[in-house]
XYZ file of C-alpha atoms in Angstrom:
633
model
C 129.062 145.371 91.288
C 126.059 145.415 93.615
C 125.266 141.786 94.402
C 122.180 142.326 96.545
C 118.887 140.711 95.537
C 117.460 142.386 92.454
C 114.348 142.294 90.334
C 115.405 139.789 87.657
C 113.652 141.853 84.984
C 115.876 144.850 85.721
C 119.603 145.246 85.073
C 121.731 145.465 88.225
C 122.527 148.826 89.690
C 126.188 149.716 89.956
C 128.032 152.260 91.999
C 131.485 152.825 90.592
C 134.313 154.583 92.353
C 137.374 156.135 90.791
C 139.949 153.382 90.396
C 142.915 153.798 92.800
C 145.277 153.484 89.838
C 143.663 156.371 87.953
C 146.279 158.853 89.124
C 149.036 156.408 88.143
C 147.568 156.144 84.641
C 147.379 159.921 84.269
C 151.001 160.228 85.308
C 152.010 157.365 83.013
C 150.288 158.941 80.014
C 151.858 162.284 80.788
C 155.316 160.760 81.089
C 154.854 158.723 77.927
C 153.570 161.773 76.075
C 156.832 163.489 76.843
C 158.698 160.632 75.172
C 156.458 160.014 72.140
C 154.962 162.368 69.594
C 133.910 123.690 91.588
C 133.042 120.361 91.355
C 131.257 118.847 88.377
C 127.486 118.834 88.895
C 125.011 116.808 86.847
C 122.309 118.664 84.923
C 118.767 118.538 86.233
C 116.908 119.031 82.963
C 114.235 121.733 83.190
C 112.219 123.273 80.327
C 113.672 126.515 78.965
C 111.852 129.563 80.305
C 111.119 132.750 78.375
C 113.983 134.472 80.054
C 114.767 137.399 82.272
C 115.333 140.989 81.223
C 113.576 143.398 78.914
C 112.956 144.072 75.252
C 110.710 145.919 72.873
C 107.442 143.917 72.702
C 107.443 143.535 68.913
C 111.062 142.380 68.869
C 110.517 140.153 71.901
C 107.656 138.394 70.115
C 110.056 137.521 67.299
C 113.070 136.618 69.399
C 111.616 134.638 72.311
C 110.647 131.585 70.213
C 113.803 131.816 68.078
C 116.124 131.860 71.075
C 114.281 129.335 73.233
C 114.211 126.864 70.339
C 117.934 127.419 69.823
C 118.694 126.831 73.515
C 116.722 123.587 73.513
C 118.169 122.376 70.207
C 121.792 123.069 71.208
C 121.326 121.922 74.820
C 122.694 125.189 76.137
C 122.780 125.830 79.870
C 122.069 129.516 79.308
C 122.341 132.344 76.818
C 122.247 136.136 76.759
C 121.145 138.271 73.825
C 121.353 142.042 73.492
C 120.355 144.170 70.500
C 120.616 147.831 69.596
C 118.929 149.613 66.702
C 119.688 153.104 65.469
C 121.728 153.913 68.557
C 119.222 152.563 71.099
C 119.432 149.449 73.281
C 116.153 147.722 72.403
C 116.616 144.204 73.763
C 118.583 142.696 76.651
C 117.412 139.306 77.864
C 118.824 136.064 79.234
C 117.458 132.532 78.908
C 118.134 129.247 80.659
C 120.499 128.848 83.577
C 123.544 130.591 84.940
C 124.188 127.375 86.880
C 122.432 124.150 85.956
C 123.422 122.507 89.242
C 121.342 125.007 91.240
C 118.949 126.002 88.435
C 119.840 129.625 89.020
C 118.359 131.603 86.141
C 120.710 133.369 83.769
C 120.387 137.150 84.146
C 121.283 139.806 81.548
C 124.035 141.128 83.837
C 125.793 137.802 84.523
C 129.402 137.652 83.358
C 130.439 134.823 81.019
C 133.645 133.916 79.225
C 133.626 135.778 75.906
C 136.774 134.273 74.346
C 138.370 136.162 71.483
C 135.796 138.947 71.590
C 138.203 140.154 74.299
C 140.342 141.381 71.389
C 137.814 144.157 70.761
C 138.403 145.502 74.286
C 142.143 145.056 73.770
C 142.061 147.088 70.551
C 139.840 149.844 71.952
C 142.125 150.161 74.985
C 145.258 150.420 72.842
C 143.605 152.954 70.547
C 142.445 154.997 73.537
C 146.036 155.158 74.774
C 147.227 156.089 71.278
C 144.746 158.915 70.756
C 145.330 160.239 74.290
C 148.963 160.790 73.335
C 148.399 161.918 69.759
C 145.004 162.347 68.031
C 146.767 161.488 64.768
C 147.590 158.048 66.224
C 151.320 158.293 65.633
C 151.840 155.683 68.350
C 150.357 152.992 66.094
C 153.119 153.338 63.516
C 156.135 153.630 65.784
C 158.378 150.542 65.521
C 158.194 148.204 68.494
C 161.861 147.242 68.500
C 165.216 148.943 68.069
C 166.883 151.958 69.649
C 163.908 154.244 68.946
C 161.187 151.643 69.384
C 158.312 151.560 71.831
C 160.369 148.849 73.543
C 163.763 150.579 73.101
C 166.738 148.265 72.801
C 168.802 150.870 74.648
C 167.102 149.615 77.819
C 168.450 146.291 79.140
C 165.038 144.667 79.605
C 164.326 145.089 75.880
C 167.805 144.608 74.394
C 167.417 140.846 74.759
C 164.471 140.919 72.351
C 166.864 141.635 69.466
C 169.039 138.653 70.397
C 165.906 136.499 70.557
C 164.946 137.633 67.058
C 168.383 136.699 65.717
C 168.221 133.267 67.322
C 164.791 132.649 65.818
C 165.870 133.740 62.349
C 168.985 131.590 62.375
C 166.995 128.600 63.521
C 164.086 128.867 61.080
C 165.344 130.447 57.860
C 166.480 129.537 55.264
C 166.995 125.889 56.335
C 163.858 123.968 57.339
C 165.240 120.427 57.431
C 168.301 118.230 56.891
C 168.667 114.510 56.193
C 171.639 112.183 55.650
C 170.987 109.480 53.059
C 171.640 105.829 53.934
C 174.695 104.315 52.240
C 176.041 107.396 50.446
C 175.867 109.658 53.527
C 174.964 112.544 51.249
C 173.598 115.504 53.184
C 170.338 116.854 51.733
C 169.189 120.262 52.978
C 165.717 121.723 52.461
C 165.052 125.470 52.249
C 162.113 127.826 52.667
C 162.947 129.866 49.566
C 160.121 130.691 47.167
C 160.790 127.851 44.691
C 161.033 125.299 47.574
C 164.457 123.867 46.788
C 166.915 121.417 48.298
C 170.666 121.060 47.913
C 172.920 117.975 48.010
C 176.359 117.993 49.592
C 178.267 117.036 52.702
C 177.887 118.220 56.279
C 180.638 120.830 55.786
C 179.389 122.062 52.383
C 175.671 121.679 51.897
C 175.595 122.348 48.134
C 178.829 120.579 47.209
C 177.106 118.499 44.508
C 173.904 120.334 43.545
C 171.465 123.050 44.497
C 168.136 124.436 43.317
C 166.384 121.054 43.214
C 162.618 121.484 43.596
C 160.571 119.613 46.225
C 156.827 119.257 46.794
C 154.927 119.181 50.078
C 151.631 117.558 51.084
C 148.504 119.668 50.471
C 148.045 122.310 53.137
C 151.653 122.246 54.347
C 154.325 124.876 53.737
C 158.091 124.874 54.331
C 157.618 126.733 57.634
C 155.374 123.920 58.880
C 158.241 121.405 58.816
C 159.492 120.443 62.284
C 161.670 117.434 61.487
C 162.933 115.381 58.546
C 164.712 112.028 58.377
C 165.928 109.536 55.770
C 164.940 105.972 56.640
C 167.236 102.962 56.080
C 164.980 101.805 53.221
C 165.386 105.078 51.327
C 162.242 107.056 52.136
C 162.032 110.606 53.488
C 159.797 111.129 56.515
C 158.669 114.641 57.460
C 157.016 115.777 60.693
C 154.840 118.915 60.725
C 153.716 121.509 63.258
C 150.114 120.275 63.171
C 151.234 116.888 64.539
C 151.071 114.995 61.248
C 153.779 113.119 59.330
C 154.301 112.365 55.640
C 156.321 109.743 53.768
C 157.901 110.343 50.399
C 161.041 110.873 48.356
C 163.669 113.594 48.137
C 161.635 115.560 45.607
C 158.100 114.660 46.720
C 157.635 114.545 50.469
C 154.135 113.100 49.987
C 154.980 110.478 47.351
C 153.687 107.663 49.587
C 150.367 109.070 50.882
C 149.496 105.700 52.398
C 152.420 106.141 54.779
C 151.148 109.417 56.185
C 150.054 109.673 59.815
C 147.564 112.318 60.932
C 148.652 112.467 64.567
C 152.089 111.392 65.789
C 152.483 110.386 69.451
C 154.958 112.477 71.459
C 156.246 112.190 75.051
C 154.343 113.834 77.916
C 154.602 117.658 77.821
C 155.869 117.500 74.236
C 154.258 118.203 70.893
C 155.348 118.714 67.305
C 155.961 122.437 67.823
C 158.748 121.612 70.295
C 160.668 119.355 67.884
C 164.244 120.276 66.979
C 164.747 117.387 64.583
C 164.317 113.680 63.906
C 166.708 111.034 62.566
C 166.678 107.293 61.877
C 169.387 105.140 63.457
C 170.535 103.223 60.414
C 171.523 100.153 62.449
C 168.171 99.688 64.200
C 165.680 101.629 62.089
C 164.442 103.445 65.201
C 163.422 107.091 64.863
C 165.107 109.468 67.334
C 163.556 112.841 68.188
C 165.087 115.814 69.987
C 163.105 118.516 71.768
C 163.633 122.109 72.876
C 163.762 121.290 76.578
C 166.908 119.159 76.168
C 165.249 115.749 75.999
C 165.294 113.094 73.311
C 163.099 110.069 72.692
C 162.960 107.240 70.201
C 160.479 104.809 68.725
C 158.639 104.376 65.444
C 157.977 107.249 63.008
C 154.391 107.516 64.248
C 155.151 107.018 67.936
C 158.051 109.051 69.303
C 156.749 108.954 72.868
C 159.046 106.344 74.425
C 162.566 106.024 75.829
C 162.869 109.621 76.983
C 166.247 110.833 78.196
C 168.258 114.050 78.239
C 170.869 115.334 75.797
C 173.485 118.079 75.807
C 174.260 120.216 72.746
C 177.737 121.262 71.669
C 179.723 123.284 74.184
C 178.500 126.866 74.267
C 175.232 126.056 72.522
C 171.623 125.860 73.671
C 168.949 123.530 72.297
C 167.264 126.682 70.985
C 170.284 127.262 68.710
C 169.701 123.967 66.897
C 168.474 124.222 63.321
C 168.185 120.497 62.500
C 169.656 117.053 63.213
C 170.437 114.000 61.074
C 171.940 110.532 61.600
C 174.621 109.067 59.304
C 175.174 105.430 58.284
C 177.550 104.869 61.211
C 174.803 106.142 63.580
C 176.681 109.346 64.356
C 174.340 112.236 65.049
C 175.111 115.449 63.162
C 173.650 118.620 64.636
C 173.306 121.753 62.529
C 173.175 125.091 64.371
C 171.739 128.421 63.321
C 175.141 130.102 63.020
C 176.181 127.670 60.238
C 178.194 125.322 62.436
C 177.936 121.549 62.898
C 178.865 119.045 65.610
C 179.009 115.237 65.587
C 178.186 112.968 68.494
C 175.707 110.566 70.009
C 171.994 111.028 70.557
C 172.694 112.262 74.101
C 176.056 114.026 73.642
C 175.874 116.004 70.432
C 179.594 116.854 70.174
C 181.051 113.626 71.593
C 182.942 112.862 68.349
C 183.621 116.275 66.874
C 183.243 119.780 68.220
C 181.872 122.657 66.204
C 183.055 123.100 62.643
C 181.833 125.393 59.864
C 179.387 124.616 57.095
C 177.811 126.648 54.308
C 174.279 126.702 52.935
C 173.396 126.664 49.238
C 174.894 129.653 47.471
C 171.661 130.503 45.655
C 169.577 130.696 48.849
C 169.319 133.909 50.852
C 167.877 134.018 54.379
C 164.820 136.197 54.696
C 165.716 139.589 56.251
C 163.899 139.081 59.527
C 165.952 141.724 61.328
C 164.684 144.272 58.811
C 161.150 142.938 59.060
C 161.162 143.114 62.841
C 162.469 146.686 62.661
C 159.272 147.721 60.833
C 156.803 145.855 63.078
C 154.322 148.227 64.740
C 151.397 148.281 67.145
C 149.079 148.659 64.146
C 150.380 145.342 62.801
C 149.704 143.621 66.122
C 146.156 144.939 66.398
C 145.269 144.113 62.783
C 146.730 140.573 62.650
C 149.334 141.605 60.072
C 152.477 141.212 62.227
C 153.523 137.865 60.752
C 153.421 135.956 64.044
C 152.078 132.422 64.180
C 148.640 132.032 65.735
C 149.909 131.204 69.227
C 153.013 131.245 71.364
C 153.255 128.586 74.076
C 153.259 129.120 77.811
C 154.486 125.545 78.303
C 157.264 126.095 75.765
C 158.201 129.340 77.481
C 158.178 127.652 80.880
C 160.552 124.957 79.621
C 162.830 127.677 78.228
C 162.924 129.966 81.257
C 162.236 127.487 84.077
C 164.142 124.322 83.099
C 163.752 121.419 85.485
C 160.386 122.612 86.796
C 157.020 121.106 85.963
C 156.240 123.140 82.824
C 152.488 123.074 83.419
C 152.971 124.562 86.873
C 155.587 127.107 85.810
C 153.488 128.114 82.805
C 150.690 129.426 85.015
C 152.889 132.269 86.214
C 154.765 132.900 82.975
C 154.422 136.546 81.990
C 153.758 137.868 78.514
C 157.341 139.118 78.248
C 158.727 135.592 78.526
C 155.995 134.175 76.292
C 157.022 136.733 73.675
C 160.718 136.001 74.102
C 159.953 132.331 73.567
C 157.974 133.122 70.413
C 160.812 135.243 69.019
C 163.388 132.525 69.754
C 161.441 129.401 68.869
C 158.709 130.332 66.383
C 159.080 131.315 62.749
C 158.047 134.739 61.518
C 155.592 133.703 58.827
C 155.726 136.756 56.541
C 156.887 140.359 56.326
C 154.753 142.560 58.626
C 152.043 144.454 56.790
C 152.031 142.285 53.660
C 149.431 139.694 54.685
C 146.819 139.088 57.357
C 146.588 135.931 59.473
C 144.818 135.565 62.796
C 147.200 135.676 65.759
C 146.269 135.363 69.422
C 149.903 136.027 70.254
C 149.991 139.286 68.305
C 146.940 140.566 70.185
C 148.499 139.589 73.512
C 151.739 141.395 72.636
C 149.746 144.557 71.844
C 148.275 144.456 75.352
C 151.691 143.751 76.855
C 153.144 146.798 75.067
C 150.460 148.920 76.756
C 151.532 147.502 80.116
C 155.165 148.334 79.400
C 154.411 151.867 78.210
C 152.207 152.782 81.172
C 153.700 150.536 83.861
C 150.248 149.274 84.812
C 148.482 145.922 84.361
C 146.444 145.747 81.179
C 143.144 145.190 82.996
C 143.721 148.325 85.076
C 144.363 150.335 81.910
C 141.248 148.900 80.270
C 139.170 149.664 83.370
C 140.325 153.258 83.592
C 140.131 154.177 79.929
C 137.253 152.062 78.595
C 135.296 149.826 80.953
C 134.695 152.158 83.899
C 133.746 155.195 81.760
C 131.161 153.022 79.986
C 130.032 151.320 83.217
C 130.857 147.876 81.813
C 131.199 145.149 84.426
C 133.917 142.893 83.005
C 136.758 140.977 84.604
C 139.327 138.268 83.889
C 138.311 134.619 83.679
C 140.748 133.576 86.412
C 139.530 136.188 88.900
C 137.506 134.725 91.814
C 133.909 133.997 90.855
C 131.088 135.737 92.693
C 127.332 136.152 92.410
C 127.776 138.296 89.307
C 129.248 135.369 87.387
C 127.479 132.577 85.562
C 129.090 129.188 85.959
C 131.101 127.922 83.001
C 129.764 124.628 81.636
C 131.157 121.769 79.565
C 129.315 119.140 77.507
C 128.621 115.967 79.482
C 126.896 112.713 78.580
C 124.680 113.139 75.507
C 126.002 116.724 75.308
C 123.970 117.713 78.367
C 125.651 120.742 79.981
C 127.576 120.197 83.204
C 128.478 123.070 85.530
C 132.181 123.242 86.292
C 132.830 126.049 88.747
C 136.016 124.381 89.984
C 137.014 122.340 86.941
C 136.938 124.734 83.982
C 140.539 125.952 83.927
C 141.643 128.641 81.520
C 143.981 127.897 78.606
C 147.423 128.935 79.831
C 148.454 129.999 76.317
C 145.855 132.804 76.350
C 145.762 136.130 78.177
C 142.954 138.514 78.990
C 144.043 140.582 75.970
C 143.559 137.715 73.543
C 140.727 135.636 74.954
C 140.011 135.620 78.652
C 137.808 138.507 79.655
C 134.325 137.851 80.979
C 131.258 139.992 80.446
C 127.636 139.987 79.340
C 125.866 140.488 76.027
C 124.493 143.726 77.468
C 128.065 144.915 78.140
C 129.124 144.125 74.590
C 126.237 145.930 72.907
C 126.786 148.988 75.086
C 130.440 148.892 74.049
C 129.401 148.804 70.382
C 127.003 151.713 70.979
C 130.012 153.678 72.207
C 131.756 152.973 68.895
C 128.964 153.678 66.390
C 129.603 157.388 65.607
C 125.916 158.098 66.234
C 125.621 161.829 67.078
C 122.879 161.177 69.645
C 125.396 159.935 72.232
C 129.153 160.179 72.902
C 131.650 157.574 71.714
C 134.599 156.172 73.641
C 137.018 156.978 70.788
C 137.476 159.987 68.515
C 135.807 159.786 65.084
C 139.154 159.532 63.316
C 140.220 156.721 65.611
C 137.020 154.767 64.989
C 137.469 155.210 61.250
C 141.042 153.936 61.510
C 139.874 150.958 63.566
C 137.362 149.966 60.892
C 139.558 150.572 57.821
C 141.309 147.677 56.116
C 144.802 148.315 54.794
C 144.861 144.826 53.287
C 142.141 142.188 53.225
C 141.132 141.156 56.733
C 143.352 143.687 58.482
C 140.877 145.516 60.714
C 142.059 146.483 64.190
C 140.171 144.334 66.685
C 137.335 143.515 64.316
C 136.920 140.839 61.681
C 134.701 141.256 58.638
C 134.152 144.004 56.083
C 132.476 147.360 55.609
C 128.938 145.903 55.668
C 129.385 143.857 58.849
C 132.062 144.185 61.513
C 132.063 141.120 63.718
C 133.993 138.863 66.029
C 133.343 135.604 67.810
C 135.045 133.791 70.624
C 135.087 130.340 72.181
C 137.030 129.049 75.168
C 136.358 126.223 77.578
C 133.214 127.198 79.471
C 131.941 130.016 77.283
C 131.425 131.460 73.812
C 130.212 134.657 72.203
C 129.462 136.371 68.911
C 129.002 140.079 68.218
C 128.371 142.151 65.110
C 127.944 145.767 64.094
C 125.934 145.928 60.855
C 126.589 148.823 58.497
C 124.785 147.937 55.275
C 121.474 146.758 53.849
C 118.355 146.169 55.930
C 120.511 145.461 58.993
C 122.269 148.854 58.924
C 122.351 150.520 62.339
C 121.875 147.255 64.248
C 124.288 145.659 66.698
C 123.862 142.200 68.236
C 125.703 140.329 70.978
C 125.117 136.678 71.880
C 126.897 135.128 74.875
C 126.632 131.608 76.324
C 128.189 129.782 79.271
C 129.366 126.764 77.256
C 131.441 126.018 74.164
C 130.243 123.069 72.113
C 130.847 123.910 68.432
C 127.905 126.303 68.423
C 127.019 128.274 65.311
C 126.391 131.492 67.203
C 127.166 133.608 64.137
C 124.131 132.215 62.293
C 121.879 132.858 65.295
C 123.304 136.371 65.610
C 122.446 137.154 61.983
C 118.906 135.784 62.422
C 118.486 138.060 65.426
C 119.669 141.016 63.337
C 117.098 140.166 60.653
C 114.364 140.115 63.303
C 115.508 143.499 64.602
C 115.395 144.893 61.072
C 111.853 143.551 60.625
C 110.448 144.773 63.950
C 108.872 148.217 64.156
C 110.279 149.723 67.341
C 109.185 153.132 68.701
C 111.854 155.802 68.296
C 111.729 156.589 72.014
C 112.250 152.989 73.168
C 115.690 152.734 74.768
C 116.821 150.551 77.668
C 120.029 152.561 77.929
C 119.040 156.233 77.568
């Protein structure tokens, strides 16, 4: 954008050129169509000013005191607010500072981190690609995987995805945990079947003595949340969960001793509960041993598994990612259960030192969920509407440990692509439900949708978004990790007494996120102008076809909008990442009908931006604004 000195009350002028990749995108769409129907600085506190930018006088009189009070109360460095009413941009102002260390005023055009509001741009970009190929949006309902998928398994780079799916299914369903009881050495196996049952047997026959026994979990936990289970020498069952907690109980009630629960278990550096393969108690010492995906094991107390880290090797021909669970017998032998229904016996560091692989069988009345079938039905629509069944996040660190063993995972993770992050998720994360049957928020699903666009068009996602959405609308957005310039506000973090501290050089991005799911930057003005291009108002063109916009805003099941959150009366989204937060809404009912609001700040500190956004919408509904007032004619 033009970074010369400007009148702070006017938006910046921009002179856009045709992107050099535009021809590549045209060719990619044509080809696809043939195949498819700084340093930390202390805050110098200065009174909040009445802002820069413009707005209708009546609305400004209502909003200036509301916003300035909010900035002072929340100790914000700066904030941007933009409002449209009946298809017209009627307010675009900024308050406070873009950089508290220099006291540079926030401008309406400054870019800030918008967090998960990036998913709106992700969805619009994917839908633009879909309607460019087929106005009936057939692309949205094509399977992702398989021979005829958008990522066809007939091509070597995608064939591995099917093997990853099989590995993940074998690891996570139907068995969620195994223990070996002190004294009797009975093997107790827990399942994720609907009734939540366990069986009792031996390592070679898991239901030799009984099956169908019911078990209970702590409140808020499900079978898929279990990451490790172990029977202690004194007869209790300890269970470790994906959220980092641990419970203590009995065979049938995993929370029978609530006083023994621990909210946050300590793990070794670079490890967390999500990376657990299993836990077992050495019966001779009472120490708890834990094994992790990257081929390391540790031991300590049930609540502190962070010490005594060393490496281990699985059975010959196996990978740590093939391990379903582990348990320790009375003689301290470690039994390892693999996803293909085999078992080995060994030490904590050599898992088949005593006995190589032999067969076992799960309970006869338990059937693994048909994940292969579920994956075969997973579509782009599922990804965009948070109905794919993926967990909320994958893990760049987990993926780095999988694909770059021996390297510093935090370094390797910075360059880990979405393909490998997705392969890790398929191999190491459970599919939570059948695609299209439920809705649960998933950053990973949104990122995969953007990655599919990259694969289809052979262009980076940001280039596709620029060419199809951002450049046509003259929206000045970029990625959070791109070099900062004079068009960017500085990210801030809370310092002493929650005073904002500028962190140009010390506000890193979360390596588990991508620009598709949470790391675009832009202004409130950008976001309202985007919503104006999606409002189906006949007075100006929209970025998507009417049928596409209707599809984007239609729920197939509760909460399943593409890109948006909310309902028919208010479509909204918010976002928060280190150094920035945002909240946007498009109001369709009641007194607020026809109003859009965007609020963007350069800090994240548990702000209730949604409440402020709704107050701003109420003020816009109250204000009498001339029909010819429009900052964006």
